[in-house]
Short mmCIF file of C-alpha atoms in Angstrom, two decimals:
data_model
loop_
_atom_site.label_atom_id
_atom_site.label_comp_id
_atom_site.label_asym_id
_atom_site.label_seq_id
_atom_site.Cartn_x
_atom_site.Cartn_y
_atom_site.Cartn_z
CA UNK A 265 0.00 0.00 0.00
CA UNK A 266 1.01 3.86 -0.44
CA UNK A 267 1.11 5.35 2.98
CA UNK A 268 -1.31 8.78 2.72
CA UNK A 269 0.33 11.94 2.97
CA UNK A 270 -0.54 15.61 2.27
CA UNK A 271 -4.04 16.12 1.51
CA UNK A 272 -5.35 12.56 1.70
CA UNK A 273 -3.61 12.07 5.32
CA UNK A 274 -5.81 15.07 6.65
CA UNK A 275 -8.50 14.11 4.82
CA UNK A 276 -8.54 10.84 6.23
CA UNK A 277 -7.78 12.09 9.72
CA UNK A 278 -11.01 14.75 9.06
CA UNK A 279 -13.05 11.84 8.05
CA UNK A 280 -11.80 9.65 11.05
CA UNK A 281 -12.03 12.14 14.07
CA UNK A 282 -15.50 11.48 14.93
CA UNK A 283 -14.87 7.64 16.16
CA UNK A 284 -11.06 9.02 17.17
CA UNK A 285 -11.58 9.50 20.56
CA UNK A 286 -13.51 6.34 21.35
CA UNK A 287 -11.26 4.41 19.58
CA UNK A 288 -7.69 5.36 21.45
CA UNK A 289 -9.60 5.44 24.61
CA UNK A 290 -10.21 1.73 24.18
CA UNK A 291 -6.36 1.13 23.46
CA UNK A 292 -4.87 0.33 27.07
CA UNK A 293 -2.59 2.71 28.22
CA UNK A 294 -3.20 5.39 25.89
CA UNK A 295 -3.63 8.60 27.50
CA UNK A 296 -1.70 7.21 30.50
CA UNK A 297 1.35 6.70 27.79
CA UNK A 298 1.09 9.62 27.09
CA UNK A 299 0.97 11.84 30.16
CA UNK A 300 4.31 9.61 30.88
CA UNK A 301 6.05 11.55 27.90
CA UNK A 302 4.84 14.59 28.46
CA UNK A 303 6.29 14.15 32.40
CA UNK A 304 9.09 12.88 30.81
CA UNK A 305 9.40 16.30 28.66
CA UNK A 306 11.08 17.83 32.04
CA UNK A 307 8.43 20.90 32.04
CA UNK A 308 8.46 22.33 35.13
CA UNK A 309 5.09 21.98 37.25
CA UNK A 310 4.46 24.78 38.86
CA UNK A 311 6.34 27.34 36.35
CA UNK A 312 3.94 29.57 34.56
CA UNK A 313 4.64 31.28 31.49
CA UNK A 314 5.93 28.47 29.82
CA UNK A 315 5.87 27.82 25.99
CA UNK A 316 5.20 24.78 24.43
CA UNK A 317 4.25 23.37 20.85
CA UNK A 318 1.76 20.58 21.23
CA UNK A 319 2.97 19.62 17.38
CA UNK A 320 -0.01 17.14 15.61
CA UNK A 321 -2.11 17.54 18.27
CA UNK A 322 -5.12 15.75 16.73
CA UNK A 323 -7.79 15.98 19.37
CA UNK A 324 -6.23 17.23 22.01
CA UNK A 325 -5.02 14.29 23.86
CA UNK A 326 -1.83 15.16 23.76
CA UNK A 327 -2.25 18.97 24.86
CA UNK A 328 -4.65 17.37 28.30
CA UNK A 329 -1.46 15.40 28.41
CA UNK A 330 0.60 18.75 28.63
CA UNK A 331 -1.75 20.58 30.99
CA UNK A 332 -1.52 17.46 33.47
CA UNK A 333 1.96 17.95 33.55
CA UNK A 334 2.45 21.95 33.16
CA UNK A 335 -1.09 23.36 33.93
CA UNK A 336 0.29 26.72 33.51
CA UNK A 337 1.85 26.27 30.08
CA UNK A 338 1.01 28.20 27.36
CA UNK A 339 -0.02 26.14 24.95
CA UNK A 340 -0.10 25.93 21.33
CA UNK A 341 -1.55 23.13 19.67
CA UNK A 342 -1.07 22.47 15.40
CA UNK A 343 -2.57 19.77 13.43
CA UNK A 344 -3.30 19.67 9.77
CA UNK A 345 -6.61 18.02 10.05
CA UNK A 346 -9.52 20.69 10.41
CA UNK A 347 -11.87 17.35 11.64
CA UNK A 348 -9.36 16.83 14.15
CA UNK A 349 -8.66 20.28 15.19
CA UNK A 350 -12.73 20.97 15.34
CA UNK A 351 -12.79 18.15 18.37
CA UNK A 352 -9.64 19.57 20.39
CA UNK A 353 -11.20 23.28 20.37
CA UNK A 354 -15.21 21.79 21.74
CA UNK A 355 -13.55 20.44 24.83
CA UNK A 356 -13.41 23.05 27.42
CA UNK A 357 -10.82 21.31 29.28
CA UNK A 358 -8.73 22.86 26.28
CA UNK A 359 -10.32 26.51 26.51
CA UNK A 360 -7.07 28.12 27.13
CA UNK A 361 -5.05 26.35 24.44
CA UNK A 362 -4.54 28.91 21.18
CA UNK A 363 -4.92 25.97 18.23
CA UNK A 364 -4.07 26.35 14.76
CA UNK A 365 -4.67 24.96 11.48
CA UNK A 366 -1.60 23.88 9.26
CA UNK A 367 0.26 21.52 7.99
CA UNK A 368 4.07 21.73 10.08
CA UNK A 369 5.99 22.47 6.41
CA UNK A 370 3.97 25.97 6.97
CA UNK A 371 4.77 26.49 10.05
CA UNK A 372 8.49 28.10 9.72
CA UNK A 373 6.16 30.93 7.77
CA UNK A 374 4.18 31.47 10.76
CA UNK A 375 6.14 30.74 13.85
CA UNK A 376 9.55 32.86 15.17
CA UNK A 377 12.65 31.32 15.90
CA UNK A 378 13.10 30.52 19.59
CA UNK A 379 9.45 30.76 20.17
CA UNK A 380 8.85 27.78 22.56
CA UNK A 381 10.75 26.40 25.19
CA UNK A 382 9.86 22.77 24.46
CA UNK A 383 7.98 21.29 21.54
CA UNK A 384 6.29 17.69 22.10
CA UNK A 385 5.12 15.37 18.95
CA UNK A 386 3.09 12.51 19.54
CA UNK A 387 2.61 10.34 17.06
CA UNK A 388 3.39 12.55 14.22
CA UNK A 389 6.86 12.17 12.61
CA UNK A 390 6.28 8.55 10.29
CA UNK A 391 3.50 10.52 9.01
CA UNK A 392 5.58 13.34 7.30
CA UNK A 393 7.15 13.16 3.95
CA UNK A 394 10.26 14.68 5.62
CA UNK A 395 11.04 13.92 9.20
CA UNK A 396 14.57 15.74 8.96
CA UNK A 397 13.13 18.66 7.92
CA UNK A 398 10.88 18.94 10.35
CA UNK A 399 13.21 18.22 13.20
CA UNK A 400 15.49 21.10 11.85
CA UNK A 401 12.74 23.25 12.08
CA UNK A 402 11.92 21.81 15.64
CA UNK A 403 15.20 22.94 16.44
CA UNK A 404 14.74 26.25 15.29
CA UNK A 405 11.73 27.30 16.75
CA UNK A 406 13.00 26.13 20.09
CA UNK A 407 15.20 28.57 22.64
CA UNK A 408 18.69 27.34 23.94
CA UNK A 409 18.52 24.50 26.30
CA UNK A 410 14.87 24.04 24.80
CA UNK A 411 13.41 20.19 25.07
CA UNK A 412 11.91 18.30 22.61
CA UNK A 413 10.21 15.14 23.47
CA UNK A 414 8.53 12.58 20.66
CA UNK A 415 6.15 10.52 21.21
CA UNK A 416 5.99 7.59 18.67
CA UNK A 417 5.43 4.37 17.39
CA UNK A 418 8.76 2.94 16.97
CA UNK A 419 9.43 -0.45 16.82
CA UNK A 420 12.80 -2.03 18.75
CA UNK A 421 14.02 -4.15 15.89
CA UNK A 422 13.19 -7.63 17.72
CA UNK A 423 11.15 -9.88 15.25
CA UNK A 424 8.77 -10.87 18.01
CA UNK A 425 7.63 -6.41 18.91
CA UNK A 426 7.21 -6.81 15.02
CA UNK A 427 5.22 -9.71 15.39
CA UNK A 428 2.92 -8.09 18.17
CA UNK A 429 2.54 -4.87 16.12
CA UNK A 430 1.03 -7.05 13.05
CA UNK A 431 -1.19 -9.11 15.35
CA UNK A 432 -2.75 -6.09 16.88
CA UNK A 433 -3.55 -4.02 14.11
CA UNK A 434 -5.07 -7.27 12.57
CA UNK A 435 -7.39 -8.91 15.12
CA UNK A 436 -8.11 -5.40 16.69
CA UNK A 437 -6.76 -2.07 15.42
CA UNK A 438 -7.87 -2.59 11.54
CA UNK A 439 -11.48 -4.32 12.21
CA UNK A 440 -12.14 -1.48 14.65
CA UNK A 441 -11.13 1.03 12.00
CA UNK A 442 -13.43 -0.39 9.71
CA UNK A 443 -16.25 -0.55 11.62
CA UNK A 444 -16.05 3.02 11.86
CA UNK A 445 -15.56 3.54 7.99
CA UNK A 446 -11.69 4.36 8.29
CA UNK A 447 -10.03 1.26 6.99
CA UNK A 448 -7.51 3.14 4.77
CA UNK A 449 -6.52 5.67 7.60
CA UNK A 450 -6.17 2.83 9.78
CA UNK A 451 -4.25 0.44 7.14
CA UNK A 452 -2.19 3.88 7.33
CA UNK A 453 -1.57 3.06 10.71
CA UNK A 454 -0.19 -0.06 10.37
CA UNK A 455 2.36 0.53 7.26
CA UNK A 456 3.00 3.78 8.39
CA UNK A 457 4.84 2.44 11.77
CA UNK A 458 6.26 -0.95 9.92
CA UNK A 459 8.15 1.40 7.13
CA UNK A 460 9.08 4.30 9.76
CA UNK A 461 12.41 3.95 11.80
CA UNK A 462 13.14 1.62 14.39
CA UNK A 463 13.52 3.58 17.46
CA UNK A 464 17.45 3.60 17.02
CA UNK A 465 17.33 4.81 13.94
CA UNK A 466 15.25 7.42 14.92
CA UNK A 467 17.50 8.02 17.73
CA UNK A 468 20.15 8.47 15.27
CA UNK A 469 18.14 11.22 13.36
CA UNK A 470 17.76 13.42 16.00
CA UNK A 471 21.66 13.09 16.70
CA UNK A 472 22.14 14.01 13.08
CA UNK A 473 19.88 16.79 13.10
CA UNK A 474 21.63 18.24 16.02
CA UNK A 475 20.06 17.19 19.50
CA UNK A 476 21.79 16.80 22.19
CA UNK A 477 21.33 14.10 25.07
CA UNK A 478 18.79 11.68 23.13
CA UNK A 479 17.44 9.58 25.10
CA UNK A 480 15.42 6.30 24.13
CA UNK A 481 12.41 5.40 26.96
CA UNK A 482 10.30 2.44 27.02
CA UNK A 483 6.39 2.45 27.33
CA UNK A 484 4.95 -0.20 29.68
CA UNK A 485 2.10 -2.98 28.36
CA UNK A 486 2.17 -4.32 24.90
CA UNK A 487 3.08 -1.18 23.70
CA UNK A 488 6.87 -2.12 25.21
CA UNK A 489 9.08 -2.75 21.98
CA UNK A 490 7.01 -0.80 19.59
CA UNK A 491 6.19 2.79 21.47
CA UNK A 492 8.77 4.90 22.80
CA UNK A 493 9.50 8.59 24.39
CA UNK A 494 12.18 10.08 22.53
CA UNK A 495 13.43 13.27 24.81
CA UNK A 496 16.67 15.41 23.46
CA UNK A 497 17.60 19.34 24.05
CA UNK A 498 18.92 22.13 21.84
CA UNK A 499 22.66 23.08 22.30
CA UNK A 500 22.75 25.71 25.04
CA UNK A 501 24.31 27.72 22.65
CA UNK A 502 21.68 28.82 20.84
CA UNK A 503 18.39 27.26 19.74
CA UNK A 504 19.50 27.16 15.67
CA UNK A 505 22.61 25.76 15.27
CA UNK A 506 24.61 22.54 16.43
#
């Protein structure tokens, strides 16, 4: 299959966001996954004024995520799917959250460098054309010393994670997806994370792209071998360069 990107990715995420929410709420671990990697972002709790780029934020789990962990943050959420986006902004748990609409290749256009003091991605980076262009402007928007922390499907290499991953989205993930009426976002779902990186290689990008301190962290459940929390830094130097 050809993986959806562009266009036909948001349009399949627009289609798909009214059953989104039921259906990751029914995937164990989840939301508590994620409030894990936002924790593990190193945002500090009780700091206000903080900056942060909730970057695909898709319905807002990710930014509740956030708010757990830095309820003070100042948030802004991006996502390319309108569908998506239209969910995140009716839940007034997320009143105080500025979202906006646009694909992340736009976003150098609309954001300043050294905007944010930490950027978080969940489950966004296998679905872009070009990861290392992203993370370059990642690194860009963030301020010196800024944290980034990635959230993603990212299998370990081992045959048997593999193995899980392929059982999963057949017996559960896929069926449920086309119940709903989104088998090819959710057949998207499956190639997307068998094709992406493993989560060394992935590790390896960020090093290349110029993150410092990588670090790889395991997910509890089944999810162990094939999600992980990727967490790195800008140079201290400055939030551009190296």
């Amino acid at each position: 299959m050809t993986l959806l990107r562009g266009d036909a990715l948001s349009g399949a995420f627009d289609h798909g966001s009214a059953a989104y929410d039921r259906l990751v709420a029914a995937s164990p671990g989840y939301h508590a996954h994620l409030r894990r990697s936002a924790r593990r972002l190193g945002l500090a709790e009780g700091k206000r004024g903080l900056r942060v780029l909730d970057l695909g934020c898709g319905t807002g789990a990710s930014t509740a995520a956030l708010l757990a962990t830095a309820p003070h943050a100042r948030i802004t959420g991006v996502d390319a799917s309108a569908g998506m986006l239209d969910r995140a902004t009716a839940k007034s748990t997320l009143a105080g959250v500025d979202f906006v609409h646009a694909p992340v290749e736009e976003l150098a256009d609309r954001l300043r460098p050294g905007s944010f003091d930490a950027v978080f991605a969940g489950y966004l980076f296998r679905n872009l054309d070009d990861p290392d262009t992203t993370l370059d402007l990642v690194r860009r928007l963030l301020v010196p010393g800024g944290h980034l922390a990635v959230h993603e499907y990212t299998l370990s290499g081992s045959t048997v994670h593999r193995a899980i991953w392929n059982a999963v989205c057949s017996m559960i993930i896929q069926p449920a997806g086309r119940l709903a009426g989104d088998a090819d976002l959710y057949r998207h779902l499956r190639d997307s994370v068998a094709r992406f990186d493993t989560a060394t290689a992935f590790a390896q990008r960020l090093r290349r792209a110029g993150f410092a301190d990588v670090r790889v962290l395991p997910l509890p459940g089944w999810q162990t071998g094939i999600t992980h929390t990727f967490t790195a830094r800008t140079s201290e130097g400055t939030g551009e360069a190296a």
